[in-house]
PDB file of C-alpha atoms in Angstrom:
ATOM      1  CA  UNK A 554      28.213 -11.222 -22.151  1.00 50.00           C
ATOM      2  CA  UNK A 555      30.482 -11.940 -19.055  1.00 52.00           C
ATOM      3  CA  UNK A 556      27.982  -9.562 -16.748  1.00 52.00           C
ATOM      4  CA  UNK A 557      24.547 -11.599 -17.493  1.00 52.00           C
ATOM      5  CA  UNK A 558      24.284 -14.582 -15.671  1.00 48.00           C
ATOM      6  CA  UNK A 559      23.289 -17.975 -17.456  1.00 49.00           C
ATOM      7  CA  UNK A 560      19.752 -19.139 -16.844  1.00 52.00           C
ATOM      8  CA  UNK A 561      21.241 -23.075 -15.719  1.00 52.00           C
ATOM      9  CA  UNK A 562      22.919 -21.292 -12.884  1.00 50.00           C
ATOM     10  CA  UNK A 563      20.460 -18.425 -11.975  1.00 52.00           C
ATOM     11  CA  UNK A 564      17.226 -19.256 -13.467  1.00 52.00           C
ATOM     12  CA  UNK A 565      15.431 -16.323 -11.909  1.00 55.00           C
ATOM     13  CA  UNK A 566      17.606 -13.737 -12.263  1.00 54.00           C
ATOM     14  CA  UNK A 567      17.244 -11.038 -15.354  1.00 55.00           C
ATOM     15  CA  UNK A 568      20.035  -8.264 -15.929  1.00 57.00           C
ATOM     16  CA  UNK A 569      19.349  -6.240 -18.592  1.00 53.00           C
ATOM     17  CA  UNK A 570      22.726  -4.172 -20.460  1.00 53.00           C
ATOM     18  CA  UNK A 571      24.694  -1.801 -18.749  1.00 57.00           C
ATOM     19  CA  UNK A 572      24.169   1.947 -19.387  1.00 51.00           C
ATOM     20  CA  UNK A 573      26.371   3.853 -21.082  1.00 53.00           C
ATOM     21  CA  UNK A 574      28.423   6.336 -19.269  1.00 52.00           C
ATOM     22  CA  UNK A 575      26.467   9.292 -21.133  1.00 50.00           C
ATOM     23  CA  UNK A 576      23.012   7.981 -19.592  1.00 50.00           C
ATOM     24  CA  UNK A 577      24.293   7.263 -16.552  1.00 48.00           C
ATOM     25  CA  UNK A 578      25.510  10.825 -16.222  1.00 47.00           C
ATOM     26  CA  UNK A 579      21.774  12.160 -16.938  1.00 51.00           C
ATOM     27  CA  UNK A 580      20.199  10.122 -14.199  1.00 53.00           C
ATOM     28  CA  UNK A 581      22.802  10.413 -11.690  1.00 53.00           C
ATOM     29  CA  UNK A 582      23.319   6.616 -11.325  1.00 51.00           C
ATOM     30  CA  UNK A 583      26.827   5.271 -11.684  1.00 51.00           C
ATOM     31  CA  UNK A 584      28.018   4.064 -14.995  1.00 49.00           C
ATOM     32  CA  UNK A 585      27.987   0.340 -14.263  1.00 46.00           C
ATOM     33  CA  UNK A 586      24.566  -0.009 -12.374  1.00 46.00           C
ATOM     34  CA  UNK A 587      22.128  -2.242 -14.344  1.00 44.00           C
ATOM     35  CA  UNK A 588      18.714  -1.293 -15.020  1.00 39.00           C
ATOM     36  CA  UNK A 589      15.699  -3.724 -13.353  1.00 44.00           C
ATOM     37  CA  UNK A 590      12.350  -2.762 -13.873  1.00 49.00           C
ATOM     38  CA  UNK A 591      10.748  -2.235 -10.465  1.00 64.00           C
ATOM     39  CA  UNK A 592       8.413  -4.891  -8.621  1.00 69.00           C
ATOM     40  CA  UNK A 593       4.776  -4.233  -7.855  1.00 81.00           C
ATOM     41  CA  UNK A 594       4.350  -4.697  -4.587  1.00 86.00           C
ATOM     42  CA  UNK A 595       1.956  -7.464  -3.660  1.00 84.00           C
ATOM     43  CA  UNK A 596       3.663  -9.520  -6.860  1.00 87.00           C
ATOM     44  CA  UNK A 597       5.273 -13.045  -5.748  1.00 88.00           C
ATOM     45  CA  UNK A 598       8.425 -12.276  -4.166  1.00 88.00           C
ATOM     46  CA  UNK A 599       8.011  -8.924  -2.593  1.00 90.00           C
ATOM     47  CA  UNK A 600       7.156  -8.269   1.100  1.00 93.00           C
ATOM     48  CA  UNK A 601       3.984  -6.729   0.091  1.00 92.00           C
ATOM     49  CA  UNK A 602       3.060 -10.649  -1.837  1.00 92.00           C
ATOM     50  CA  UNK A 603       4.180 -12.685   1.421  1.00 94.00           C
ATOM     51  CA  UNK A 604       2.358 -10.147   3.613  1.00 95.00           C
ATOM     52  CA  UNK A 605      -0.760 -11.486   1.268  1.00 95.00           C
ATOM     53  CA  UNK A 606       0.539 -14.659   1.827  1.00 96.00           C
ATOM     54  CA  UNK A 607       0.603 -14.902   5.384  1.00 97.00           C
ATOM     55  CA  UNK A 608      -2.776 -13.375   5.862  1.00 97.00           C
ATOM     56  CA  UNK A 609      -4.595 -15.443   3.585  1.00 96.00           C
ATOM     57  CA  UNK A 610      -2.858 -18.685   5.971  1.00 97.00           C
ATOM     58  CA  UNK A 611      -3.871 -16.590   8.554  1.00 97.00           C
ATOM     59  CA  UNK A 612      -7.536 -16.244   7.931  1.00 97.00           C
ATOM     60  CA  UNK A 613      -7.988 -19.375   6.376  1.00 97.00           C
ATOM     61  CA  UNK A 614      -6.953 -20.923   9.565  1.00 97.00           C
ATOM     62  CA  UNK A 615      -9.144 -19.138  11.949  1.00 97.00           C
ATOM     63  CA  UNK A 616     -11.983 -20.196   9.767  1.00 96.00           C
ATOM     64  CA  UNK A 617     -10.773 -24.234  10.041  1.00 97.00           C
ATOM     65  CA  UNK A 618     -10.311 -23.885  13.255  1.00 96.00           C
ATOM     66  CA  UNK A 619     -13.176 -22.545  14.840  1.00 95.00           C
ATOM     67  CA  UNK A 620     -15.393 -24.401  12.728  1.00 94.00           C
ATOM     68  CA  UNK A 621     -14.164 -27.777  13.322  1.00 93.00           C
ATOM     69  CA  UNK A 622     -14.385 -26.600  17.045  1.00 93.00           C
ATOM     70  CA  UNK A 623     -18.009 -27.203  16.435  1.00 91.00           C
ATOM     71  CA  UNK A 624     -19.071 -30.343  17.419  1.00 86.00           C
ATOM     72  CA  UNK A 625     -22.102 -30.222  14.792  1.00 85.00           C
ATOM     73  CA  UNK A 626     -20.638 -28.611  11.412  1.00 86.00           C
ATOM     74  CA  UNK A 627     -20.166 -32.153   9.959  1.00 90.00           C
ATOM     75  CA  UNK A 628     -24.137 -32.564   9.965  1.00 90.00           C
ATOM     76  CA  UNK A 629     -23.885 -29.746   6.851  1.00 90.00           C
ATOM     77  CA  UNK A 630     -22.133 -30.328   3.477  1.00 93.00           C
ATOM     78  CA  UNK A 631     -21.446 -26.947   2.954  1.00 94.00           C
ATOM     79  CA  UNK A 632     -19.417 -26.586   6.414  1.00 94.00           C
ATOM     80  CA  UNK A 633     -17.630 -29.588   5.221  1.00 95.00           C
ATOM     81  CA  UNK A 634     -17.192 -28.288   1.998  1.00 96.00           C
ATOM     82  CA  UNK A 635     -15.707 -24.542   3.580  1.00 96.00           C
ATOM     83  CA  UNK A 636     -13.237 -26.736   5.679  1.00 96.00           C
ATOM     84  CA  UNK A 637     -11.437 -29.158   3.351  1.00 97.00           C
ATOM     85  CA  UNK A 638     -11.413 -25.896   0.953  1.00 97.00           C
ATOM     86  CA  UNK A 639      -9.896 -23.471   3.848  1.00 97.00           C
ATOM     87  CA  UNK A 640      -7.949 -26.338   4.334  1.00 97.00           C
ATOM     88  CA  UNK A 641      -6.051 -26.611   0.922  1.00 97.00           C
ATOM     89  CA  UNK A 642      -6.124 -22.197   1.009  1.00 97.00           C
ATOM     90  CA  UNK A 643      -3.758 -22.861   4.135  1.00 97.00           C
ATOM     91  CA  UNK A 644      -1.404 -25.327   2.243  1.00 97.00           C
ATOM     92  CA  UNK A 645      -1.080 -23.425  -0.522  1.00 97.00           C
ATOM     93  CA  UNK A 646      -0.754 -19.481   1.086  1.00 96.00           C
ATOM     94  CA  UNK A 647       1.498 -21.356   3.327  1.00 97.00           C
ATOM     95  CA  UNK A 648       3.840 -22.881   0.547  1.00 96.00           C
ATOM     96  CA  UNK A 649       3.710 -19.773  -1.907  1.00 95.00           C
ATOM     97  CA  UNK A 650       4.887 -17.814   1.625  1.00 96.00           C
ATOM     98  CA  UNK A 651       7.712 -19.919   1.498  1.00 96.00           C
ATOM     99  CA  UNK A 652       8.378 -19.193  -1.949  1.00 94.00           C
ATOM    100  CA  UNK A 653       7.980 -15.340  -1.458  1.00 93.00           C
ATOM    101  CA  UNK A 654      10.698 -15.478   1.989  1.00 95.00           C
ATOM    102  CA  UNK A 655      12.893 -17.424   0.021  1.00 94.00           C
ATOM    103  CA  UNK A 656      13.240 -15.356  -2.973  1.00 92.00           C
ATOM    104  CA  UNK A 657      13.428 -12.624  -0.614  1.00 93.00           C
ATOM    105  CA  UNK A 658      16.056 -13.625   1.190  1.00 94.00           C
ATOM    106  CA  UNK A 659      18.411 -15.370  -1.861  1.00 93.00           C
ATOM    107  CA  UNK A 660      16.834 -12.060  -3.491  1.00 88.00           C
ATOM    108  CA  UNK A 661      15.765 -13.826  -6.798  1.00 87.00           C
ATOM    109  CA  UNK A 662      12.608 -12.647  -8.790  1.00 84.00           C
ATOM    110  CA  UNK A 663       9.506 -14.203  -9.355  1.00 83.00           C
ATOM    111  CA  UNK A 664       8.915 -13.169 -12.799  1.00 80.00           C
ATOM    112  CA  UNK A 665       9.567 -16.038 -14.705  1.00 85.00           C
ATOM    113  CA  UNK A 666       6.667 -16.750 -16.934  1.00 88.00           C
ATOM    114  CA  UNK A 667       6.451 -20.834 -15.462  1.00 91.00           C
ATOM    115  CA  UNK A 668       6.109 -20.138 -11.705  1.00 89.00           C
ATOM    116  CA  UNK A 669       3.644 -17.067 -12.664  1.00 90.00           C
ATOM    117  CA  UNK A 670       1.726 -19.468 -14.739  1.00 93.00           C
ATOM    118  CA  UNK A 671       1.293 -21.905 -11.622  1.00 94.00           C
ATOM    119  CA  UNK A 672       0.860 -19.005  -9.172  1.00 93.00           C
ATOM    120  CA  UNK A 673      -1.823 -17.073 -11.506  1.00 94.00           C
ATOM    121  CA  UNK A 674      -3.749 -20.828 -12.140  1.00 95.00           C
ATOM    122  CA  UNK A 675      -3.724 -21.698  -8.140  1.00 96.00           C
ATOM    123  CA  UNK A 676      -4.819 -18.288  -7.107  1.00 95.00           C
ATOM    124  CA  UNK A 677      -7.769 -18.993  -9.563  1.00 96.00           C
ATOM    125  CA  UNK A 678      -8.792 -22.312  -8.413  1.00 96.00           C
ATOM    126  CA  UNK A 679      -8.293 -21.846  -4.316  1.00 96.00           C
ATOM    127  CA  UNK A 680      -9.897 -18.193  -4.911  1.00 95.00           C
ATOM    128  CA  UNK A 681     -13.070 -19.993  -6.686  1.00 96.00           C
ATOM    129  CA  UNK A 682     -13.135 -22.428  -4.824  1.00 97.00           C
ATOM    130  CA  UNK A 683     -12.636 -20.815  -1.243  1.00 97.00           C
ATOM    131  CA  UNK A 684     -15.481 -18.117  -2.259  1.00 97.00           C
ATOM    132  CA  UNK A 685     -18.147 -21.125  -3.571  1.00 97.00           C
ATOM    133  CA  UNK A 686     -17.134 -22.442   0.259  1.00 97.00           C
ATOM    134  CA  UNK A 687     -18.035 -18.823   2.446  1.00 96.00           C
ATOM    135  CA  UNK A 688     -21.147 -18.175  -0.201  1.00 97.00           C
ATOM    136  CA  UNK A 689     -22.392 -21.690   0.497  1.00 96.00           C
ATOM    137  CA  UNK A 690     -21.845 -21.292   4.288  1.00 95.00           C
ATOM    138  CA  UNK A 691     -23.002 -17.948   4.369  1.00 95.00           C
ATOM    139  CA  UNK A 692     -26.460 -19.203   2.899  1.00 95.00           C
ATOM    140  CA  UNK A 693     -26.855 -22.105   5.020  1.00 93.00           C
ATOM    141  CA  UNK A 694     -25.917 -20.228   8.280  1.00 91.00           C
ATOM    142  CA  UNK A 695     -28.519 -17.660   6.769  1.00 91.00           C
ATOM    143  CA  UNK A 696     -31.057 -20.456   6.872  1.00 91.00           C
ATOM    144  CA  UNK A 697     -30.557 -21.529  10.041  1.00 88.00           C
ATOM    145  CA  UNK A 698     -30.214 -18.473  11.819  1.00 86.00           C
ATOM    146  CA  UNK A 699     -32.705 -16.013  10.168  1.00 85.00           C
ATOM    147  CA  UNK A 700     -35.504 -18.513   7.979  1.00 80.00           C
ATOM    148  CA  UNK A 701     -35.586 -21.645  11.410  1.00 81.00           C
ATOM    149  CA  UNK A 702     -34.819 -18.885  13.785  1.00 79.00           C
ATOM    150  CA  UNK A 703     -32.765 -22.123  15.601  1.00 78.00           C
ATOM    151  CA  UNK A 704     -29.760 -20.484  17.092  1.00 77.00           C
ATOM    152  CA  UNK A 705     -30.230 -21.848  20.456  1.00 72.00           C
ATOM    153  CA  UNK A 706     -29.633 -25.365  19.223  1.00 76.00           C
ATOM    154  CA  UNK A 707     -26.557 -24.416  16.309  1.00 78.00           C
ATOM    155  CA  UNK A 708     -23.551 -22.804  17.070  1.00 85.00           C
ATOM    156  CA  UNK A 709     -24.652 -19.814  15.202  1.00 87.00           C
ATOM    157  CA  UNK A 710     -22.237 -17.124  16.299  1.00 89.00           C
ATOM    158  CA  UNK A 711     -19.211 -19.507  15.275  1.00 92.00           C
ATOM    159  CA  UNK A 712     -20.319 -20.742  11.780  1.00 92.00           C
ATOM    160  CA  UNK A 713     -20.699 -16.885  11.300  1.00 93.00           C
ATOM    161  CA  UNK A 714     -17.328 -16.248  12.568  1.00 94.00           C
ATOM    162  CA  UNK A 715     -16.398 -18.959  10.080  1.00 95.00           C
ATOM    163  CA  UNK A 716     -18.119 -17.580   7.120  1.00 95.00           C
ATOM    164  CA  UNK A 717     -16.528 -13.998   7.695  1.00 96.00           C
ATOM    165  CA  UNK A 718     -13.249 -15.099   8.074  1.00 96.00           C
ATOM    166  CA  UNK A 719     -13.604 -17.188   4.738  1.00 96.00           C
ATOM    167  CA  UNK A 720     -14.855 -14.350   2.692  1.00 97.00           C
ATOM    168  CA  UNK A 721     -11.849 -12.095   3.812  1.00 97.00           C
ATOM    169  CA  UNK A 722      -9.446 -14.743   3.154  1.00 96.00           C
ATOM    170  CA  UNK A 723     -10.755 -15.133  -0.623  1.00 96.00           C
ATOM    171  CA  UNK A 724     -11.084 -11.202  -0.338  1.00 96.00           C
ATOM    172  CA  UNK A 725      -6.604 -11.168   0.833  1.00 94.00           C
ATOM    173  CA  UNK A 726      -6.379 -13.603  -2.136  1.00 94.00           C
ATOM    174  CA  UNK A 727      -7.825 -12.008  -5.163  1.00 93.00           C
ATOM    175  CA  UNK A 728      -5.084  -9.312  -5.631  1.00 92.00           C
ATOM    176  CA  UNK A 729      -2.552 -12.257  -5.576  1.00 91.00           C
ATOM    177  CA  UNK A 730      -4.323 -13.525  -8.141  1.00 93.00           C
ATOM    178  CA  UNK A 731      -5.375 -10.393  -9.553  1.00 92.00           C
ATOM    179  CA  UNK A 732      -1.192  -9.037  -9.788  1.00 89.00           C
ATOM    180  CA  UNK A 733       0.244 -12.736 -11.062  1.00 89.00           C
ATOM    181  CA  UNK A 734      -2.173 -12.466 -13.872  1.00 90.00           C
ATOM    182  CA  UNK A 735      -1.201  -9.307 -14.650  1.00 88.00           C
ATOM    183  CA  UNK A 736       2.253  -9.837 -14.765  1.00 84.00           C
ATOM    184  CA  UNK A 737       1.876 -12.965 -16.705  1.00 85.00           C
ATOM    185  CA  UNK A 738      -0.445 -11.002 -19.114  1.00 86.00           C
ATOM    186  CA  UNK A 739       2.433  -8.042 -19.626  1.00 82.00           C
ATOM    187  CA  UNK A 740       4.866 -10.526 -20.610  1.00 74.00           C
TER     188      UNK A 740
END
């Protein structure tokens, strides 16, 4: 019992028994190296899952920003609606990026079944709500540009740079969603 570590100390950290010296002969592994079952990439606390991370900020950012450099997207409730939603995607890929460097760099795992729970439930709610946001844009910028043929009055070209940049943020953010629920789930 001296080798595991006690969860008040090192709440994230999981050693499972030594092998015994016959096993660890077989696999070529030395006889006190613990056993740790390998992380998917793209699961909280890998590269792979703050790579997600940083391009869902990414993404979600270009789409605030170059629709509130329109001067007329507060006329529409569905721009308004895509920004404050882009908006919280950026807080929270920006915090769960934080999350992911830091257990990257203190090297502790994200599999606790807690901070998967809260992962797996706000990937769900900023991925629905982030895609309601792009499909509601993409339908009104629709409208205006195709149905009123009014492009020359709207800022067309940006509210469709907008839109696309939405749908491939909630695009980078269902396999974060998609891997925390499947790790919860395999618990």
């Amino acid at each position: 019992m001296s080798n595991r570590s006690r969860p008040s100390v090192h709440p994230f950290d999981i050693q499972v028994p030594q092998l015994r010296e016959g096993d660890a002969a077989d696999n070529g592994a030395p006889p006190d190296a613990t056993v740790r079952l390998k992380d998917v990439q793209g699961m909280p606390g890998t590269p792979a899952g703050l790579a997600l991370r940083l391009f869902q900020f990414g993404f979600a950012a270009v789409s605030v920003a170059v629709m509130a450099a329109t001067s007329d997207f507060p006329s529409v409730t569905a721009f308004r609606y895509l920004v404050g939603a882009l908006s919280l995607q950026c807080l929270w890929s920006m915090s769960l990026a934080i999350v992911d460097l830091y257990a990257l760099l203190v090297k502790r795992c994200l599999r606790n079944s807690r901070i998967l729970g809260f992962f797996t439930i706000g990937d769900a709610i900023t991925s629905t709500l982030t895609f309601a946001a792009a499909c509601a844009s993409a339908g009104i910028t629709v409208l205006i540009s195709s149905d009123f043929d009014n492009c020359a009055q709207n800022h067309c070209a940006r509210f469709e740079t907008s839109t696309a940049m939405a749908f491939v943020s909630w695009f980078l953010v269902s396999p974060s969603f998609f891997l925390s629920f499947w790790s919860l789930a395999s618990r």
